[in-house]
Short mmCIF file of C-alpha atoms and ligand atoms in Angstrom, two decimals:
data_model
loop_
_atom_site.label_atom_id
_atom_site.label_comp_id
_atom_site.label_asym_id
_atom_site.label_seq_id
_atom_site.Cartn_x
_atom_site.Cartn_y
_atom_site.Cartn_z
CA MET A 20 0.00 0.00 0.00
CA THR A 21 1.40 3.34 -1.02
CA GLY A 22 -0.73 5.67 1.02
CA ILE A 23 -3.96 6.12 2.90
CA PRO A 24 -6.99 6.23 0.60
CA THR A 25 -8.55 9.64 1.04
CA THR A 26 -11.67 11.11 -0.50
CA PRO A 27 -10.86 14.28 -2.46
CA PRO A 28 -12.48 17.54 -1.35
CA ARG A 29 -16.10 17.65 -2.50
CA PRO A 30 -16.53 19.33 -5.92
CA PHE A 31 -18.13 22.25 -4.05
CA ASP A 32 -20.10 22.87 -0.88
CA VAL A 33 -23.57 21.83 -1.97
CA THR A 34 -25.17 23.66 0.97
CA THR A 35 -24.08 27.04 -0.41
CA VAL A 36 -26.20 26.33 -3.51
CA PHE A 37 -29.05 24.57 -1.69
CA PRO A 38 -29.02 25.82 1.92
CA ASP A 39 -32.03 23.65 2.80
CA LEU A 40 -29.76 20.62 2.51
CA ALA A 41 -27.60 21.77 5.44
CA PRO A 42 -29.73 20.23 8.22
CA LEU A 43 -29.75 16.93 6.31
CA ALA A 44 -25.96 16.50 6.39
CA ARG A 45 -25.12 13.16 7.93
CA ALA A 46 -21.71 11.71 8.78
CA ALA A 47 -20.63 8.36 7.37
CA THR A 48 -17.38 6.45 7.74
CA ARG A 49 -15.92 5.06 4.54
CA LEU A 50 -13.98 1.94 5.49
CA HIS A 51 -11.63 1.79 2.47
CA PRO A 52 -10.72 -1.90 2.97
CA ARG A 53 -7.34 -2.86 1.52
CA PRO A 54 -5.65 -6.28 1.50
CA GLY A 55 -3.76 -7.06 4.68
CA SER A 56 -3.24 -9.51 7.51
CA PRO A 57 -5.57 -8.35 10.26
CA SER A 58 -5.39 -9.79 13.79
CA PRO A 59 -8.39 -10.30 16.09
CA GLN A 60 -7.51 -6.95 17.67
CA ASP A 61 -7.91 -5.11 14.35
CA SER A 62 -10.95 -3.74 12.63
CA SER A 63 -11.17 -5.75 9.43
CA ILE A 64 -13.14 -7.20 6.57
CA GLY A 65 -12.79 -10.97 6.26
CA GLY A 66 -10.34 -11.06 9.16
CA PRO A 67 -10.18 -13.14 12.33
CA LEU A 68 -12.72 -12.18 14.98
CA LEU A 69 -12.20 -11.45 18.64
CA TRP A 70 -14.47 -14.38 19.47
CA PRO A 71 -14.64 -15.84 22.97
CA ALA A 72 -13.28 -19.40 23.11
CA ASP A 73 -16.21 -20.51 25.27
CA GLU A 74 -18.97 -19.09 23.06
CA PRO A 75 -20.53 -21.27 20.34
CA TRP A 76 -19.60 -20.21 16.81
CA PRO A 77 -22.65 -19.08 14.80
CA HIS A 78 -24.10 -21.63 12.38
CA CYS A 79 -26.98 -21.46 9.93
CA ASP A 80 -29.54 -24.26 10.04
CA GLU A 81 -31.84 -23.09 7.28
CA PRO A 82 -32.13 -25.13 4.07
CA HIS A 83 -29.27 -24.77 1.56
CA VAL A 84 -29.15 -25.78 -2.06
CA VAL A 85 -26.22 -26.24 -4.43
CA ASP A 86 -26.34 -26.61 -8.18
CA GLY A 87 -23.99 -28.17 -10.69
CA VAL A 88 -23.28 -24.95 -12.59
CA ASN A 89 -21.69 -23.22 -9.63
CA PRO A 90 -19.88 -26.04 -7.86
CA ALA A 91 -19.83 -25.26 -4.17
CA LEU A 92 -16.16 -24.77 -3.33
CA SER A 93 -14.78 -24.68 0.18
CA PRO A 94 -13.40 -21.36 1.45
CA ALA A 95 -9.90 -22.93 1.35
CA GLU A 96 -10.34 -23.77 -2.34
CA VAL A 97 -11.56 -20.25 -3.10
CA ARG A 98 -8.51 -18.80 -1.34
CA LEU A 99 -6.10 -21.17 -3.11
CA GLU A 100 -7.59 -20.28 -6.49
CA ARG A 101 -7.23 -16.57 -5.70
CA ARG A 102 -3.60 -17.03 -4.62
CA ILE A 103 -2.76 -18.81 -7.86
CA ARG A 104 -4.56 -16.20 -9.99
CA ALA A 105 -2.80 -13.36 -8.16
CA ALA A 106 0.64 -15.00 -8.34
CA SER A 107 0.28 -15.78 -12.05
CA ARG A 108 -1.09 -12.40 -13.12
CA GLY A 109 0.76 -11.27 -16.24
CA ARG A 110 2.26 -14.68 -17.06
CA THR A 111 1.01 -18.07 -18.17
CA LEU A 112 0.13 -20.68 -15.59
CA THR A 113 2.66 -23.35 -14.71
CA PRO A 114 1.50 -26.95 -15.31
CA GLU A 115 1.16 -27.42 -11.54
CA GLU A 116 -0.97 -24.29 -11.21
CA ARG A 117 -3.19 -25.35 -14.09
CA GLU A 118 -3.60 -28.80 -12.59
CA THR A 119 -4.55 -27.34 -9.22
CA LEU A 120 -7.07 -24.97 -10.77
CA GLU A 121 -8.63 -27.82 -12.74
CA ARG A 122 -8.84 -29.95 -9.65
CA ILE A 123 -10.61 -27.14 -7.80
CA ARG A 124 -12.96 -26.40 -10.68
CA PRO A 125 -13.08 -29.30 -13.16
CA PRO A 126 -13.72 -28.18 -16.74
CA GLN A 127 -17.43 -28.44 -17.47
CA GLU A 128 -18.77 -30.89 -20.00
CA TYR A 129 -21.34 -29.45 -22.37
CA PRO A 130 -24.26 -29.48 -22.31
CA VAL A 131 -24.12 -28.73 -18.61
CA THR A 132 -26.46 -30.88 -16.60
CA VAL A 133 -27.74 -28.89 -13.69
CA ALA A 134 -28.11 -31.05 -10.64
CA ILE A 135 -29.78 -29.18 -7.85
CA ALA A 136 -29.26 -30.80 -4.51
CA PRO A 137 -30.01 -29.81 -0.95
CA TYR A 138 -26.93 -29.23 1.13
CA GLU A 139 -27.33 -31.21 4.31
CA GLY A 140 -26.26 -30.02 7.69
CA SER A 141 -25.64 -26.85 9.56
CA ILE A 142 -23.27 -24.33 7.95
CA ALA A 143 -20.63 -22.47 9.98
CA MET A 144 -20.79 -18.75 9.27
CA LEU A 145 -17.90 -16.73 7.87
CA PRO A 146 -16.53 -13.47 9.32
CA VAL A 147 -17.48 -10.51 7.13
CA ALA A 148 -16.62 -7.45 9.20
CA GLN A 149 -15.20 -6.64 12.61
CA LEU A 150 -15.53 -3.01 13.63
CA TYR A 151 -14.13 -1.47 16.80
CA ALA A 152 -15.95 1.70 17.81
CA HIS A 153 -12.60 3.45 18.43
CA ASP A 154 -11.72 2.96 14.74
CA VAL A 155 -15.10 3.79 13.23
CA PRO A 156 -16.53 7.11 14.42
CA ASP A 157 -20.00 6.52 12.97
CA LEU A 158 -20.50 3.14 14.59
CA HIS A 159 -23.15 3.79 17.23
CA THR A 160 -22.92 0.87 19.62
CA PRO A 161 -25.52 -0.16 22.17
CA GLU A 162 -24.77 0.54 25.84
CA GLY A 163 -21.80 -1.50 27.07
CA ALA A 164 -20.57 -2.56 23.62
CA ASP A 165 -17.57 -1.22 21.70
CA LEU A 166 -17.29 -3.84 18.97
CA LEU A 167 -19.50 -5.06 16.14
CA GLN A 168 -18.94 -8.42 14.51
CA VAL A 169 -20.79 -9.29 11.30
CA LEU A 170 -20.82 -12.84 9.98
CA TRP A 171 -22.79 -14.43 7.18
CA CYS A 172 -23.94 -17.77 5.94
CA PRO A 173 -22.28 -18.03 2.50
CA PHE A 174 -25.45 -19.22 0.75
CA ASP A 175 -28.30 -17.23 -0.74
CA HIS A 176 -31.21 -16.74 1.56
CA SER A 177 -33.90 -14.09 1.20
CA ALA A 178 -33.68 -11.89 -1.88
CA GLY A 179 -30.55 -13.59 -3.21
CA MET A 180 -28.25 -12.45 -0.42
CA PRO A 181 -26.19 -14.32 2.16
CA LYS A 182 -27.77 -14.21 5.60
CA THR A 183 -25.98 -11.89 8.02
CA ALA A 184 -25.73 -12.18 11.80
CA LEU A 185 -24.65 -9.25 14.00
CA PHE A 186 -22.92 -9.48 17.37
CA TRP A 187 -22.36 -6.45 19.61
CA ARG A 188 -19.70 -7.05 22.19
CA SER A 189 -17.45 -5.44 24.77
CA ALA A 190 -13.89 -6.22 23.66
CA ALA A 191 -12.60 -6.11 27.25
CA THR A 192 -14.77 -9.08 28.21
CA VAL A 193 -13.01 -11.38 25.73
CA THR A 194 -9.97 -12.93 27.38
CA ASP A 195 -9.56 -16.32 25.66
CA ILE A 196 -9.94 -15.95 21.90
CA LEU A 197 -11.20 -18.83 19.79
CA ALA A 198 -8.05 -19.80 17.85
CA THR A 199 -9.48 -21.89 15.01
CA PRO A 200 -13.11 -21.15 14.28
CA PRO A 201 -15.01 -23.70 12.19
CA GLU A 202 -15.43 -22.95 8.50
CA PRO A 203 -18.34 -23.79 6.23
CA PRO A 204 -17.72 -26.92 4.13
CA ALA A 205 -18.79 -24.98 1.04
CA VAL A 206 -19.83 -21.55 -0.18
CA GLN A 207 -22.42 -20.90 -2.84
CA PHE A 208 -20.35 -18.24 -4.65
CA ASP A 209 -16.68 -17.22 -4.48
CA GLY A 210 -17.84 -13.67 -3.80
CA TYR A 211 -19.15 -14.83 -0.43
CA VAL A 212 -15.59 -15.38 0.86
CA PRO A 213 -14.32 -11.93 1.90
CA ALA A 214 -10.57 -11.57 1.38
CA PRO A 215 -8.81 -10.35 4.55
CA CYS A 216 -8.52 -6.58 4.52
CA LEU A 217 -7.42 -3.92 6.96
CA LEU A 218 -9.46 -0.73 7.08
CA ASN A 219 -8.63 2.92 6.51
CA PRO A 220 -11.68 4.56 8.08
CA GLU A 221 -12.43 8.07 6.89
CA GLN A 222 -15.33 10.26 7.89
CA VAL A 223 -17.25 12.00 5.11
CA THR A 224 -20.43 14.05 4.90
CA GLU A 225 -23.40 12.68 3.01
CA TYR A 226 -26.74 14.04 1.88
CA PRO A 227 -29.86 12.00 1.06
CA ASP A 228 -30.54 10.35 -2.25
CA HIS A 229 -32.55 12.98 -4.18
CA ARG A 230 -35.60 10.72 -4.03
CA ASP A 231 -35.48 10.97 -0.23
CA LEU A 232 -35.72 14.78 -0.36
CA SER A 233 -38.80 16.97 -0.02
CA LYS A 234 -40.60 17.96 -3.20
CA GLU A 235 -39.28 21.54 -2.83
CA LEU A 236 -35.67 20.40 -2.56
CA ARG A 237 -36.06 17.98 -5.45
CA GLU A 238 -37.33 20.85 -7.57
CA GLN A 239 -34.45 23.11 -6.54
CA ILE A 240 -31.90 20.43 -7.37
CA GLY A 241 -33.59 19.82 -10.71
CA ASP A 242 -33.35 23.53 -11.59
CA TRP A 243 -30.21 23.90 -13.70
CA SER A 244 -30.31 27.69 -13.48
CA LEU A 245 -29.56 27.51 -9.74
CA TRP A 246 -26.44 25.44 -10.44
CA GLN A 247 -25.35 27.90 -13.12
CA ALA A 248 -25.98 30.93 -10.93
CA ALA A 249 -23.78 29.42 -8.24
CA GLU A 250 -20.96 28.89 -10.75
CA THR A 251 -20.50 25.30 -9.67
CA ASP A 252 -18.54 24.35 -12.80
CA VAL A 253 -20.70 21.26 -13.21
CA ASP A 254 -20.45 19.91 -16.74
CA SER A 255 -23.30 21.27 -18.85
CA ALA A 256 -23.91 17.70 -20.03
CA TYR A 257 -25.91 17.48 -16.79
CA ALA A 258 -28.14 20.45 -17.70
CA SER A 259 -31.11 18.20 -18.42
CA TYR A 260 -30.71 16.04 -15.33
CA PRO A 261 -28.73 17.83 -12.61
CA HIS A 262 -30.21 15.49 -9.99
CA GLU A 263 -28.01 12.76 -11.54
CA PHE A 264 -24.92 14.78 -10.75
CA TYR A 265 -26.21 15.40 -7.24
CA ASN A 266 -26.90 11.72 -6.68
CA LEU A 267 -23.64 10.42 -8.10
CA GLU A 268 -21.20 13.00 -6.85
CA LEU A 269 -22.68 14.78 -3.84
CA SER A 270 -25.12 12.57 -1.93
CA VAL A 271 -24.11 9.06 -0.76
CA ALA A 272 -20.55 7.69 -0.86
CA PRO A 273 -19.91 4.41 -2.72
CA GLY A 274 -18.10 1.41 -1.26
CA TRP A 275 -17.99 -0.14 2.22
CA ARG A 276 -19.18 2.34 4.81
CA VAL A 277 -20.82 2.70 8.19
CA GLY A 278 -23.71 5.06 8.91
CA GLY A 279 -24.76 7.80 6.53
CA TRP A 280 -27.83 7.80 4.33
CA PRO A 281 -29.36 4.82 2.53
CA GLY A 282 -27.99 4.47 -0.99
CA TRP A 283 -31.06 3.18 -2.79
CA GLY A 284 -29.49 2.56 -6.19
CA ALA A 285 -32.04 0.97 -8.50
CA ILE A 286 -34.72 0.38 -5.89
CA ASP A 287 -37.32 2.90 -4.78
CA PRO A 288 -36.76 4.51 -1.41
CA HIS A 289 -39.16 3.35 1.24
CA PRO A 290 -39.36 3.74 5.00
CA LEU A 291 -37.82 0.91 6.99
CA LEU A 292 -39.31 0.08 10.35
CA CYS A 293 -37.85 -2.13 13.05
CA PRO A 294 -39.71 -5.47 13.04
CA THR A 295 -39.35 -5.62 16.83
CA CYS A 296 -40.47 -2.17 18.02
CA GLY A 297 -41.59 -0.20 14.95
CA SER A 298 -38.89 2.51 15.25
CA ASP A 299 -37.15 3.89 12.18
CA MET A 300 -34.12 1.92 11.04
CA ASP A 301 -30.68 3.43 10.34
CA ALA A 302 -28.14 2.42 7.70
CA LEU A 303 -25.52 0.52 9.72
CA LEU A 304 -23.13 -1.11 7.25
CA THR A 305 -22.86 -1.21 3.48
CA ILE A 306 -21.26 -4.39 2.16
CA ALA A 307 -20.18 -3.31 -1.29
CA THR A 308 -19.15 -5.15 -4.43
CA PHE A 309 -17.23 -2.13 -5.71
CA GLU A 310 -15.28 0.50 -3.84
CA THR A 311 -16.23 3.20 -6.29
CA GLY A 312 -19.37 3.78 -8.27
CA ASP A 313 -20.01 6.01 -11.24
CA GLY A 314 -19.40 9.15 -9.19
CA LYS A 315 -15.79 10.11 -9.90
CA SER A 316 -15.66 12.66 -7.09
CA TRP A 317 -15.55 9.86 -4.51
CA LEU A 318 -12.52 8.16 -6.06
CA PRO A 319 -9.78 8.19 -3.40
CA HIS A 320 -6.70 10.22 -4.30
CA GLN A 321 -4.30 7.31 -4.52
CA GLU A 322 -6.44 5.05 -6.72
CA PRO A 323 -5.69 4.43 -10.38
CA ALA A 324 -8.48 6.02 -12.38
CA HIS A 325 -9.60 3.05 -14.47
CA GLU A 326 -8.93 -0.42 -13.28
CA PRO A 327 -12.31 -1.40 -12.02
CA SER A 328 -12.07 -5.17 -11.82
CA ILE A 329 -8.70 -5.31 -10.09
CA GLY A 330 -8.25 -2.20 -8.03
CA PHE A 331 -11.74 -1.60 -6.80
CA ASN A 332 -12.85 -4.85 -5.35
CA HIS A 333 -10.20 -5.48 -2.73
CA THR A 334 -12.51 -7.55 -0.56
CA GLU A 335 -13.44 -9.83 -3.49
CA VAL A 336 -17.00 -9.74 -2.19
CA GLN A 337 -19.71 -9.81 -4.81
CA ILE A 338 -23.37 -9.22 -4.07
CA GLY A 339 -25.73 -10.20 -6.88
CA SER A 340 -24.33 -8.99 -10.17
CA GLY A 341 -22.40 -6.12 -8.58
CA TYR A 342 -24.70 -4.58 -5.98
CA ASN A 343 -24.47 -3.57 -2.33
CA GLN A 344 -25.92 -5.37 0.65
CA GLN A 345 -27.00 -2.73 3.12
CA VAL A 346 -27.56 -3.70 6.73
CA TYR A 347 -30.10 -1.61 8.65
CA VAL A 348 -30.59 -1.60 12.40
CA CYS A 349 -33.19 -0.20 14.76
CA ALA A 350 -32.40 3.44 15.58
CA THR A 351 -33.62 2.97 19.15
CA ALA A 352 -32.10 -0.42 19.99
CA PRO A 353 -29.42 -1.68 17.55
CA GLU A 354 -29.65 -5.14 19.12
CA HIS A 355 -33.18 -5.61 17.72
CA ALA A 356 -33.49 -7.85 14.64
CA HIS A 357 -31.79 -6.20 11.67
CA THR A 358 -32.77 -5.99 7.99
CA ASP A 359 -30.69 -6.51 4.84
CA LEU A 360 -31.51 -4.89 1.51
CA MET A 361 -29.79 -5.28 -1.83
CA HIS A 362 -29.35 -2.00 -3.66
ZN1 ZN B 409 -27.64 -20.43 5.56
ZN1 ZN B 410 -36.43 -1.69 17.47
#
């Protein structure tokens, strides 16, 4: 790593053009995960958890199905395949490497016969994120907790997403750490095995998706003459749809982040209510396929400008065909049952 990924200064202060946005400013922490070797004492993605030795490891007992098109590899096989691909980048594979890759993923015979089979037994969950409150300013922990651990079952459950489980904990109460947690025998997709990453948390200011704004504010943001009058230097290609520029470049940050506003993407905004107590729910964690979206203003300073498939998916996580999995928690009691949405 050559430097700390840092969001460039915003293109301009959007509240000077649209002062009514000012009270809607909300802090978010971009996590900027980058490959590393985290310890249980580190905040991480895909790293080892500070898990008490005497506490059962989370398992998923819901039904699981595998099909013949996406052979269910073990996490170890996924990691080995990634190591070989990374080591051989820019050269041809050695015969040993090719043999290993073919053993992991035998070449398919065509036509492919799709055998769909239930996967028997309970599946050990995989660590997704470990966040210490002292590293992540926008992590609002329940009373007595200073650590959030997120795991998932690496199979699709509702709405085509892996099923997440959240654990709030006080780090000081963990004395004996579980040294070798169980691993799932298989994962449904490679993208459900997060590669170990250390975090570079950075606080940014977000504003709501334009569809979450009042009618008056939506109209202001859609009025190109206000942008011109403020001399914002926004490309006139946006003259017919300035809300696009607002959404991409000024509202919600792309990538892994904690807190901030919901990034609705292709789905329509809708209120989310806690299934336990009916309170509003807050965006807790965004599990992102890509570190950067179409909004160039969020591209960290040190990143190469165009290398999307290599440079921008350090965690190797893939949700759907390139979406985000956003975890929402109860604003009143974060320990209430949470909700996942794919945007
Ligand atoms: Zn499961
Ligand atoms: Zn609640």
